[in-house]
PDB file of C-alpha atoms in Angstrom:
ATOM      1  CA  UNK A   1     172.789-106.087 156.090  1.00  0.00           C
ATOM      2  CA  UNK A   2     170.134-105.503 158.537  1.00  0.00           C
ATOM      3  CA  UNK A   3     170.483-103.674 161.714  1.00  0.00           C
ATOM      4  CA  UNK A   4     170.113-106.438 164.201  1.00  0.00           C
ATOM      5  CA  UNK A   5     173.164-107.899 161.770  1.00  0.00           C
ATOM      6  CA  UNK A   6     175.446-105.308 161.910  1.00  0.00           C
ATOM      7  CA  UNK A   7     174.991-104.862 165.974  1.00  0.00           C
ATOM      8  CA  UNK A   8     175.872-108.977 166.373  1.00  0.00           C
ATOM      9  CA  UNK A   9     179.223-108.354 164.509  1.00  0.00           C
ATOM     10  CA  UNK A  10     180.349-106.211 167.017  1.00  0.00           C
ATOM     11  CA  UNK A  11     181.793-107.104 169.995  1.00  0.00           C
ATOM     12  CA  UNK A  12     179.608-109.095 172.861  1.00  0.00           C
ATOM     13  CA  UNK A  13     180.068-106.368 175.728  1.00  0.00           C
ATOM     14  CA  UNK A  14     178.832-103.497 173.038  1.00  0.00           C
ATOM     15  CA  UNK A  15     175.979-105.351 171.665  1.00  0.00           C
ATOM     16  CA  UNK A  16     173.417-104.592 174.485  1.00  0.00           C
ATOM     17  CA  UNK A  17     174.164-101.124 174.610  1.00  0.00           C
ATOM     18  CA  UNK A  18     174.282-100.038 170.895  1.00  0.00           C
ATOM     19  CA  UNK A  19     170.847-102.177 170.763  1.00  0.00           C
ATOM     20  CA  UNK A  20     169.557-100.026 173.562  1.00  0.00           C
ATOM     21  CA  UNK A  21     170.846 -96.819 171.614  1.00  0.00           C
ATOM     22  CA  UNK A  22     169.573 -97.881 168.336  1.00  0.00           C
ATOM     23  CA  UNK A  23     166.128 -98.588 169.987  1.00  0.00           C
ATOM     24  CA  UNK A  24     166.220 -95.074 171.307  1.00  0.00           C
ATOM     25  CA  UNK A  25     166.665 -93.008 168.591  1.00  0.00           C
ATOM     26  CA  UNK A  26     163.507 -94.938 166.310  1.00  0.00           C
ATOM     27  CA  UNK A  27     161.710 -94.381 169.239  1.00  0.00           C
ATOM     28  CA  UNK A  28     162.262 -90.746 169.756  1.00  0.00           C
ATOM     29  CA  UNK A  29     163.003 -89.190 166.506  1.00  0.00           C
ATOM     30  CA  UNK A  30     160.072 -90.492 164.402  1.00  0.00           C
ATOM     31  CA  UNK A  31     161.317 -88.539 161.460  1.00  0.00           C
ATOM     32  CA  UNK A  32     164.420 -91.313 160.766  1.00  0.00           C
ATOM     33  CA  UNK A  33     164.941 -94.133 158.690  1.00  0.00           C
ATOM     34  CA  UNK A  34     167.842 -96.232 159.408  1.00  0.00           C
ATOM     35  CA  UNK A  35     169.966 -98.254 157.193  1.00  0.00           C
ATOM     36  CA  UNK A  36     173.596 -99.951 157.425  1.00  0.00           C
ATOM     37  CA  UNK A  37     175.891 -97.699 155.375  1.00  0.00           C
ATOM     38  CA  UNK A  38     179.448 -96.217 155.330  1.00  0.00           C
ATOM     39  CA  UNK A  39     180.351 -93.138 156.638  1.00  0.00           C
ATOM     40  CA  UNK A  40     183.916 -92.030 157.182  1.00  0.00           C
ATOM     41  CA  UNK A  41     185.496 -95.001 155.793  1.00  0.00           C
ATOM     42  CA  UNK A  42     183.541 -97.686 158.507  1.00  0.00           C
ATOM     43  CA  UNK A  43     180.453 -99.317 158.022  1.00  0.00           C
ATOM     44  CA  UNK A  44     177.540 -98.064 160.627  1.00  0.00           C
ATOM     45  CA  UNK A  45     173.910 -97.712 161.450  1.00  0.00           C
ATOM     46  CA  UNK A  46     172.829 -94.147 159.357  1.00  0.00           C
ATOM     47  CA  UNK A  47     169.575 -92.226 160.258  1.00  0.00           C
ATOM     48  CA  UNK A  48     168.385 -90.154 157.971  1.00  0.00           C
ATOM     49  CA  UNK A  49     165.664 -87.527 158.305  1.00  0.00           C
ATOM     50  CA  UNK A  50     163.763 -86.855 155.156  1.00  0.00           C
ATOM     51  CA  UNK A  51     166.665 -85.435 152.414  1.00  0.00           C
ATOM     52  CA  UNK A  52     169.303 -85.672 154.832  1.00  0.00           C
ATOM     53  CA  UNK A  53     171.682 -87.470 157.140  1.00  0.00           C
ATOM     54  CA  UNK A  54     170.800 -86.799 161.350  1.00  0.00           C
ATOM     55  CA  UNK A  55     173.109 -89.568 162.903  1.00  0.00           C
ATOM     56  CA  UNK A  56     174.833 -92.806 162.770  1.00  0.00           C
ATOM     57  CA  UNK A  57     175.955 -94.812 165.529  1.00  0.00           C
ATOM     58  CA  UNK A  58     179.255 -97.117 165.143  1.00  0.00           C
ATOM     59  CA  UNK A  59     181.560 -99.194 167.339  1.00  0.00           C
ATOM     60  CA  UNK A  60     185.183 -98.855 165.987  1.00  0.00           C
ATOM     61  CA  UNK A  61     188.400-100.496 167.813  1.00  0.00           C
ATOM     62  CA  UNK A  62     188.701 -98.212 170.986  1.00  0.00           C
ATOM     63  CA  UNK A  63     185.116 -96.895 171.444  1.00  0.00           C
ATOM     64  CA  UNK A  64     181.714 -96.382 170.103  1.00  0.00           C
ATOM     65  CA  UNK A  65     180.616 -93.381 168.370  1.00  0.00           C
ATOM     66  CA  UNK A  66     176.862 -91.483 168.291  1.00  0.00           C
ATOM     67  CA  UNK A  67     177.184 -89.208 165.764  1.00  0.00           C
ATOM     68  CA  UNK A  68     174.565 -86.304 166.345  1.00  0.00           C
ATOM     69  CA  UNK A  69     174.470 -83.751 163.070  1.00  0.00           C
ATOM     70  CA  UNK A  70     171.725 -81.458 164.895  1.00  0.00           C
ATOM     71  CA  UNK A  71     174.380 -81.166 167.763  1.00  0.00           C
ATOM     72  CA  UNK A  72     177.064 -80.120 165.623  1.00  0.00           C
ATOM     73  CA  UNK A  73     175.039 -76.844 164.352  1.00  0.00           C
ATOM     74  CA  UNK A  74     173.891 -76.382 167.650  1.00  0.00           C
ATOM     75  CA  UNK A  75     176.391 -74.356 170.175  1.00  0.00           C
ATOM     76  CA  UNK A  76     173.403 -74.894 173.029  1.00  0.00           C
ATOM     77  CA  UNK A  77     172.599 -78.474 172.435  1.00  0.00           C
ATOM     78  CA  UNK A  78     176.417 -79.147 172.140  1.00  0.00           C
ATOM     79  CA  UNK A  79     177.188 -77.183 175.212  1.00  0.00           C
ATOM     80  CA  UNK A  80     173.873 -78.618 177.159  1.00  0.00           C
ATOM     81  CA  UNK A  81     175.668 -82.388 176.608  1.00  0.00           C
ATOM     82  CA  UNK A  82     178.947 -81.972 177.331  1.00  0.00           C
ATOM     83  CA  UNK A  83     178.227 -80.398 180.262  1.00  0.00           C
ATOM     84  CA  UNK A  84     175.795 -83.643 181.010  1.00  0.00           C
ATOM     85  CA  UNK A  85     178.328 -86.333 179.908  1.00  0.00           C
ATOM     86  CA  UNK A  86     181.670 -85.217 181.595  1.00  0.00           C
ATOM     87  CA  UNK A  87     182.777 -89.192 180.955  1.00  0.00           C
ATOM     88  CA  UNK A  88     181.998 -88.707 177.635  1.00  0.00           C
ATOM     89  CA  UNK A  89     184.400 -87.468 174.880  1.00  0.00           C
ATOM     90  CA  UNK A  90     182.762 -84.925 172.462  1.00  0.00           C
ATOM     91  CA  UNK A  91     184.024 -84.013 169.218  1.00  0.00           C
ATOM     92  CA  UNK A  92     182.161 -81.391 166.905  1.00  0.00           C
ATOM     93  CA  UNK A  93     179.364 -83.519 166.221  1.00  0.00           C
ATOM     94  CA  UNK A  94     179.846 -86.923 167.828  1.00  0.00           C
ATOM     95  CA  UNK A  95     179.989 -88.120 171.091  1.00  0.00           C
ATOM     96  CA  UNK A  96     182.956 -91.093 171.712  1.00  0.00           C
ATOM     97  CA  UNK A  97     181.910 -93.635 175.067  1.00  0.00           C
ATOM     98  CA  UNK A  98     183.177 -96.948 176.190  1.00  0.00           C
ATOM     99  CA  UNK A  99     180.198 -98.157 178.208  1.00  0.00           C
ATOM    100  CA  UNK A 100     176.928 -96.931 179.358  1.00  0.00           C
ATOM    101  CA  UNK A 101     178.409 -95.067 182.613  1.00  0.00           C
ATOM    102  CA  UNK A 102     180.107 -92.998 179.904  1.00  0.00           C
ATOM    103  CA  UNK A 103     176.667 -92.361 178.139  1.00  0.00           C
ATOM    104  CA  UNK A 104     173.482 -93.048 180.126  1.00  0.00           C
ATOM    105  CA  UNK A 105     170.619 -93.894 178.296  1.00  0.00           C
ATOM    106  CA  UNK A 106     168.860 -91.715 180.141  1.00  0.00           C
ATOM    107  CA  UNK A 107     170.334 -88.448 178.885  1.00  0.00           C
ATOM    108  CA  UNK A 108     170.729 -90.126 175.094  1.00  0.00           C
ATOM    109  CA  UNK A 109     166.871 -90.292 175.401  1.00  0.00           C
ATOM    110  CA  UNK A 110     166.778 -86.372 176.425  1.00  0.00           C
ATOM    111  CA  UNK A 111     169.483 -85.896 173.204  1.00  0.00           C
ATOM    112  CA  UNK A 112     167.120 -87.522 171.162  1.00  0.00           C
ATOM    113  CA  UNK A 113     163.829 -85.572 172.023  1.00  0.00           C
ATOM    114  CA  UNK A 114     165.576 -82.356 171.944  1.00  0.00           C
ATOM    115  CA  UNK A 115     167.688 -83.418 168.473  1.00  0.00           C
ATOM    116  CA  UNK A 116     163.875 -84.603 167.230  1.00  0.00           C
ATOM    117  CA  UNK A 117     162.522 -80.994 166.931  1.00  0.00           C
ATOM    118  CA  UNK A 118     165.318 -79.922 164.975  1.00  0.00           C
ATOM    119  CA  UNK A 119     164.264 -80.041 161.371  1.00  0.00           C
ATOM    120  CA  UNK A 120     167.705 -79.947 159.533  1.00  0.00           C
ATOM    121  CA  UNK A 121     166.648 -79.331 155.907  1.00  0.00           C
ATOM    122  CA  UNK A 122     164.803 -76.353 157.045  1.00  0.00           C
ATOM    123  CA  UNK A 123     168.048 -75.178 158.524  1.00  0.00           C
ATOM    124  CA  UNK A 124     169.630 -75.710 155.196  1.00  0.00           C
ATOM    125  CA  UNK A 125     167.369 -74.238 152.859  1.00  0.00           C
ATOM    126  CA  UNK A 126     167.319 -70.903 155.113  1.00  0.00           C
ATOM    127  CA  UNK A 127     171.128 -71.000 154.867  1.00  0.00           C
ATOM    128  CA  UNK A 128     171.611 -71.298 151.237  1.00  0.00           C
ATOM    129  CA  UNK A 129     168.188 -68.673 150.751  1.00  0.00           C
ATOM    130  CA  UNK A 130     169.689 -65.856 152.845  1.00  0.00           C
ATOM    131  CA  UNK A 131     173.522 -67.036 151.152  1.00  0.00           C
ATOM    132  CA  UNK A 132     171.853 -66.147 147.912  1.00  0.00           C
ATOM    133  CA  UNK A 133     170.790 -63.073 148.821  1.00  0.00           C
ATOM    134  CA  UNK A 134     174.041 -61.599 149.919  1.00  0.00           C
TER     135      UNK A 134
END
């Protein structure tokens, strides 16, 4: 299923808004592919950075989801949005909105360019290096 496919099955009032969203993150994190996969049980759009997945953004029953990995090992990013989206309702690494007052494009834009820089297999590689040598 395509991406434009999978944002027309959802419901009229979302599909502007996770279009606007999708468009965002190509445009910002040029390290991304994205694809239509599952992810905790629901179908959604994934992006994944080279060997490994960044985000995915899905529209379930009560809300739409932007699931942000770099976020979730990040205590400053984390702490940096939450603080910007009060209307917002943050989990460990995903951010839960209704509507667009809940999640302004504007600051998803910032999200993305600061989420961009973050290159998470580096992160990993460091972890399991300096977990070896323990």
């Amino acid at each position: 299923m395509t991406i434009e496919a999978f944002i027309a099955k959802q419901l009229p009032e979302r599909q502007g808004l996770l279009t606007k969203i999708n468009a965002i993150i190509i445009k910002e994190d040029t390290t991304i592919t994205a694809t239509i996969a599952p992810m905790m049980g629901k179908e959604m759009i994934i992006y994944n950075a080279p060997g490994t997945f960044k985000y995915g953004l899905s529209s379930v029953k009560q809300y739409m989801s932007l699931h942000v990995l770099p976020m979730y090992g990040s205590e400053k990013i984390y702490a940096k949005y939450k603080a910007l989206l009060p209307n917002a309702a943050f989990q460990k690494g995903c951010i839960n909105f209704k509507n667009e007052e809940e999640l302004p494009l504007k600051i998803i834009r910032q999200l993305m360019k600061d989420c961009a820089k973050i290159d998470l297999r580096a992160i990993r590689e460091e972890y399991l290096k300096a977990k070896k040598n323990k």
